[in-house]
PDB file of C-alpha atoms in Angstrom:
ATOM      1  CA  UNK E   1      17.849   3.046   8.990  1.00  0.00           C
ATOM      2  CA  UNK E   2      14.047   3.166   9.018  1.00  0.00           C
ATOM      3  CA  UNK E   3      12.888   6.771   9.325  1.00  0.00           C
ATOM      4  CA  UNK E   4      12.474   7.536  13.036  1.00  0.00           C
ATOM      5  CA  UNK E   5      13.957   4.234  14.272  1.00  0.00           C
ATOM      6  CA  UNK E   6      16.970   4.395  16.607  1.00  0.00           C
ATOM      7  CA  UNK E   7      17.854   0.693  16.382  1.00  0.00           C
ATOM      8  CA  UNK E   8      19.248  -1.599  13.699  1.00  0.00           C
ATOM      9  CA  UNK E   9      16.462  -3.283  11.747  1.00  0.00           C
ATOM     10  CA  UNK E  10      16.121  -5.817   8.942  1.00  0.00           C
ATOM     11  CA  UNK E  11      16.073  -2.762   6.665  1.00  0.00           C
ATOM     12  CA  UNK E  12      19.659  -2.012   7.683  1.00  0.00           C
ATOM     13  CA  UNK E  13      20.721  -5.655   7.472  1.00  0.00           C
ATOM     14  CA  UNK E  14      19.447  -6.015   3.887  1.00  0.00           C
ATOM     15  CA  UNK E  15      20.908  -2.654   2.848  1.00  0.00           C
ATOM     16  CA  UNK E  16      17.593  -1.081   1.844  1.00  0.00           C
ATOM     17  CA  UNK E  17      17.826   2.618   0.980  1.00  0.00           C
ATOM     18  CA  UNK E  18      14.832   4.912   0.491  1.00  0.00           C
ATOM     19  CA  UNK E  19      14.841   7.188  -2.550  1.00  0.00           C
ATOM     20  CA  UNK E  20      11.337   8.639  -2.254  1.00  0.00           C
ATOM     21  CA  UNK E  21       8.800   8.644   0.581  1.00  0.00           C
ATOM     22  CA  UNK E  22       5.168   9.730   0.402  1.00  0.00           C
ATOM     23  CA  UNK E  23       1.754   8.249   1.169  1.00  0.00           C
ATOM     24  CA  UNK E  24       1.026   7.828  -2.547  1.00  0.00           C
ATOM     25  CA  UNK E  25       4.393   6.453  -3.662  1.00  0.00           C
ATOM     26  CA  UNK E  26       7.484   5.196  -1.822  1.00  0.00           C
ATOM     27  CA  UNK E  27      10.586   3.912  -3.588  1.00  0.00           C
ATOM     28  CA  UNK E  28      13.890   2.369  -2.602  1.00  0.00           C
ATOM     29  CA  UNK E  29      16.678   0.065  -3.642  1.00  0.00           C
ATOM     30  CA  UNK E  30      18.458  -2.967  -2.245  1.00  0.00           C
ATOM     31  CA  UNK E  31      21.696  -4.753  -3.233  1.00  0.00           C
ATOM     32  CA  UNK E  32      21.400  -8.299  -4.523  1.00  0.00           C
ATOM     33  CA  UNK E  33      24.748  -9.226  -2.939  1.00  0.00           C
ATOM     34  CA  UNK E  34      24.199 -10.478   0.594  1.00  0.00           C
ATOM     35  CA  UNK E  35      20.484 -11.073  -0.058  1.00  0.00           C
ATOM     36  CA  UNK E  36      20.692 -14.272  -2.096  1.00  0.00           C
ATOM     37  CA  UNK E  37      19.660 -17.879  -1.590  1.00  0.00           C
ATOM     38  CA  UNK E  38      22.191 -20.748  -1.826  1.00  0.00           C
ATOM     39  CA  UNK E  39      21.882 -20.977  -5.634  1.00  0.00           C
ATOM     40  CA  UNK E  40      23.097 -17.366  -5.920  1.00  0.00           C
ATOM     41  CA  UNK E  41      19.779 -15.799  -6.908  1.00  0.00           C
ATOM     42  CA  UNK E  42      18.069 -12.948  -5.078  1.00  0.00           C
ATOM     43  CA  UNK E  43      16.120 -14.611  -2.272  1.00  0.00           C
ATOM     44  CA  UNK E  44      12.347 -14.333  -2.639  1.00  0.00           C
ATOM     45  CA  UNK E  45      12.151 -13.470   1.042  1.00  0.00           C
ATOM     46  CA  UNK E  46      14.488 -10.531   0.456  1.00  0.00           C
ATOM     47  CA  UNK E  47      12.155  -9.259  -2.273  1.00  0.00           C
ATOM     48  CA  UNK E  48       9.231  -9.687   0.121  1.00  0.00           C
ATOM     49  CA  UNK E  49      11.042  -7.692   2.821  1.00  0.00           C
ATOM     50  CA  UNK E  50      11.772  -4.897   0.329  1.00  0.00           C
ATOM     51  CA  UNK E  51       8.134  -4.853  -0.806  1.00  0.00           C
ATOM     52  CA  UNK E  52       6.704  -4.860   2.714  1.00  0.00           C
ATOM     53  CA  UNK E  53       9.161  -2.201   3.844  1.00  0.00           C
ATOM     54  CA  UNK E  54       8.324   0.223   1.046  1.00  0.00           C
ATOM     55  CA  UNK E  55       4.569  -0.249   1.314  1.00  0.00           C
ATOM     56  CA  UNK E  56       4.601  -0.095   5.130  1.00  0.00           C
ATOM     57  CA  UNK E  57       6.496   3.193   5.113  1.00  0.00           C
ATOM     58  CA  UNK E  58       4.008   4.643   2.623  1.00  0.00           C
ATOM     59  CA  UNK E  59       1.083   3.389   4.729  1.00  0.00           C
ATOM     60  CA  UNK E  60       2.636   4.884   7.865  1.00  0.00           C
ATOM     61  CA  UNK E  61       2.903   8.276   6.166  1.00  0.00           C
ATOM     62  CA  UNK E  62      -0.754   7.907   5.176  1.00  0.00           C
ATOM     63  CA  UNK E  63      -1.768   6.913   8.721  1.00  0.00           C
ATOM     64  CA  UNK E  64      -0.247  10.055  10.173  1.00  0.00           C
ATOM     65  CA  UNK E  65       0.942  10.998  13.621  1.00  0.00           C
ATOM     66  CA  UNK E  66      -0.604   9.102  16.527  1.00  0.00           C
ATOM     67  CA  UNK E  67      -1.631   6.160  14.334  1.00  0.00           C
ATOM     68  CA  UNK E  68       0.265   3.045  13.259  1.00  0.00           C
ATOM     69  CA  UNK E  69       0.223   1.040  10.014  1.00  0.00           C
ATOM     70  CA  UNK E  70       0.749  -2.698  10.484  1.00  0.00           C
ATOM     71  CA  UNK E  71       0.990  -5.340   7.755  1.00  0.00           C
ATOM     72  CA  UNK E  72      -2.123  -7.452   7.373  1.00  0.00           C
ATOM     73  CA  UNK E  73      -1.567  -9.370   4.124  1.00  0.00           C
ATOM     74  CA  UNK E  74       1.453  -9.712   1.833  1.00  0.00           C
ATOM     75  CA  UNK E  75       1.633 -11.628  -1.424  1.00  0.00           C
ATOM     76  CA  UNK E  76       4.432 -11.692  -3.956  1.00  0.00           C
ATOM     77  CA  UNK E  77       4.937 -13.193  -7.385  1.00  0.00           C
ATOM     78  CA  UNK E  78       8.543 -13.713  -8.470  1.00  0.00           C
ATOM     79  CA  UNK E  79       8.990 -13.270 -12.225  1.00  0.00           C
ATOM     80  CA  UNK E  80      12.737 -13.667 -12.847  1.00  0.00           C
ATOM     81  CA  UNK E  81      15.975 -14.361 -11.047  1.00  0.00           C
ATOM     82  CA  UNK E  82      18.673 -11.780 -10.372  1.00  0.00           C
ATOM     83  CA  UNK E  83      22.270 -12.673  -9.511  1.00  0.00           C
ATOM     84  CA  UNK E  84      23.975  -9.304  -9.078  1.00  0.00           C
ATOM     85  CA  UNK E  85      23.544  -5.566  -8.945  1.00  0.00           C
ATOM     86  CA  UNK E  86      20.742  -3.676  -7.296  1.00  0.00           C
ATOM     87  CA  UNK E  87      16.975  -4.046  -7.409  1.00  0.00           C
ATOM     88  CA  UNK E  88      14.608  -1.100  -7.161  1.00  0.00           C
ATOM     89  CA  UNK E  89      11.122  -1.208  -5.690  1.00  0.00           C
ATOM     90  CA  UNK E  90       8.249   1.235  -6.050  1.00  0.00           C
ATOM     91  CA  UNK E  91       5.170   1.005  -3.820  1.00  0.00           C
ATOM     92  CA  UNK E  92       2.140   2.743  -5.320  1.00  0.00           C
ATOM     93  CA  UNK E  93      -1.113   3.242  -3.435  1.00  0.00           C
ATOM     94  CA  UNK E  94      -4.075   1.171  -4.559  1.00  0.00           C
ATOM     95  CA  UNK E  95      -6.341   2.196  -1.659  1.00  0.00           C
ATOM     96  CA  UNK E  96      -5.811   4.689   1.181  1.00  0.00           C
ATOM     97  CA  UNK E  97      -8.713   4.501   3.583  1.00  0.00           C
ATOM     98  CA  UNK E  98      -9.356   5.296   7.239  1.00  0.00           C
ATOM     99  CA  UNK E  99      -8.731   1.770   8.522  1.00  0.00           C
ATOM    100  CA  UNK E 100      -6.754   0.078   5.731  1.00  0.00           C
ATOM    101  CA  UNK E 101      -4.245   0.966   3.038  1.00  0.00           C
ATOM    102  CA  UNK E 102      -3.145  -1.233   0.140  1.00  0.00           C
ATOM    103  CA  UNK E 103      -0.116  -0.893  -2.123  1.00  0.00           C
ATOM    104  CA  UNK E 104       1.202  -2.562  -5.253  1.00  0.00           C
ATOM    105  CA  UNK E 105       4.970  -2.929  -5.243  1.00  0.00           C
ATOM    106  CA  UNK E 106       6.930  -3.479  -8.447  1.00  0.00           C
ATOM    107  CA  UNK E 107      10.554  -4.580  -8.078  1.00  0.00           C
ATOM    108  CA  UNK E 108      12.832  -4.282 -11.108  1.00  0.00           C
ATOM    109  CA  UNK E 109      16.450  -5.099 -11.922  1.00  0.00           C
ATOM    110  CA  UNK E 110      19.027  -2.635 -13.230  1.00  0.00           C
ATOM    111  CA  UNK E 111      17.746  -3.152 -16.798  1.00  0.00           C
ATOM    112  CA  UNK E 112      14.202  -2.227 -15.755  1.00  0.00           C
ATOM    113  CA  UNK E 113      12.931  -5.804 -16.051  1.00  0.00           C
ATOM    114  CA  UNK E 114      10.251  -6.792 -13.555  1.00  0.00           C
ATOM    115  CA  UNK E 115      11.635  -9.172 -10.938  1.00  0.00           C
ATOM    116  CA  UNK E 116       8.696  -9.308  -8.532  1.00  0.00           C
ATOM    117  CA  UNK E 117       5.189  -7.929  -8.143  1.00  0.00           C
ATOM    118  CA  UNK E 118       3.811  -7.738  -4.621  1.00  0.00           C
ATOM    119  CA  UNK E 119       0.779  -6.353  -2.825  1.00  0.00           C
ATOM    120  CA  UNK E 120       0.625  -5.328   0.823  1.00  0.00           C
ATOM    121  CA  UNK E 121      -2.485  -4.447   2.780  1.00  0.00           C
ATOM    122  CA  UNK E 122      -1.956  -2.620   6.066  1.00  0.00           C
ATOM    123  CA  UNK E 123      -4.372  -2.059   8.914  1.00  0.00           C
ATOM    124  CA  UNK E 124      -4.339   1.454  10.379  1.00  0.00           C
ATOM    125  CA  UNK E 125      -4.657   1.404  14.168  1.00  0.00           C
ATOM    126  CA  UNK E 126      -4.740   3.968  16.965  1.00  0.00           C
ATOM    127  CA  UNK E 127      -5.757   7.571  17.165  1.00  0.00           C
TER     128      UNK E 127
END
């Protein structure tokens, strides 16, 4: 489950697990099985959900208590298909400001090959 969330989310449904959480770098993994498109490849939307999840969690840690990070812009480039196993994503801060935060997310397969590169910009609101 998403840290601090009492309800089932898309994070739970896709099987995303966090392995590291900080404002500078957040990492996690997701199974390919159950997150594929009809041709049997990892669905690009599943990669996008993983990327946005990791970067949003990092941005929320950066925002701090009493403030909220919300996605503003997401883009993703899919480099190669994956049919099985687990993919790992790492969101690394590009910019952590007072009103916005931006992260690059690199998703790799079990062999360390890049599957997807994404960027998420979040708006920091409240407080």
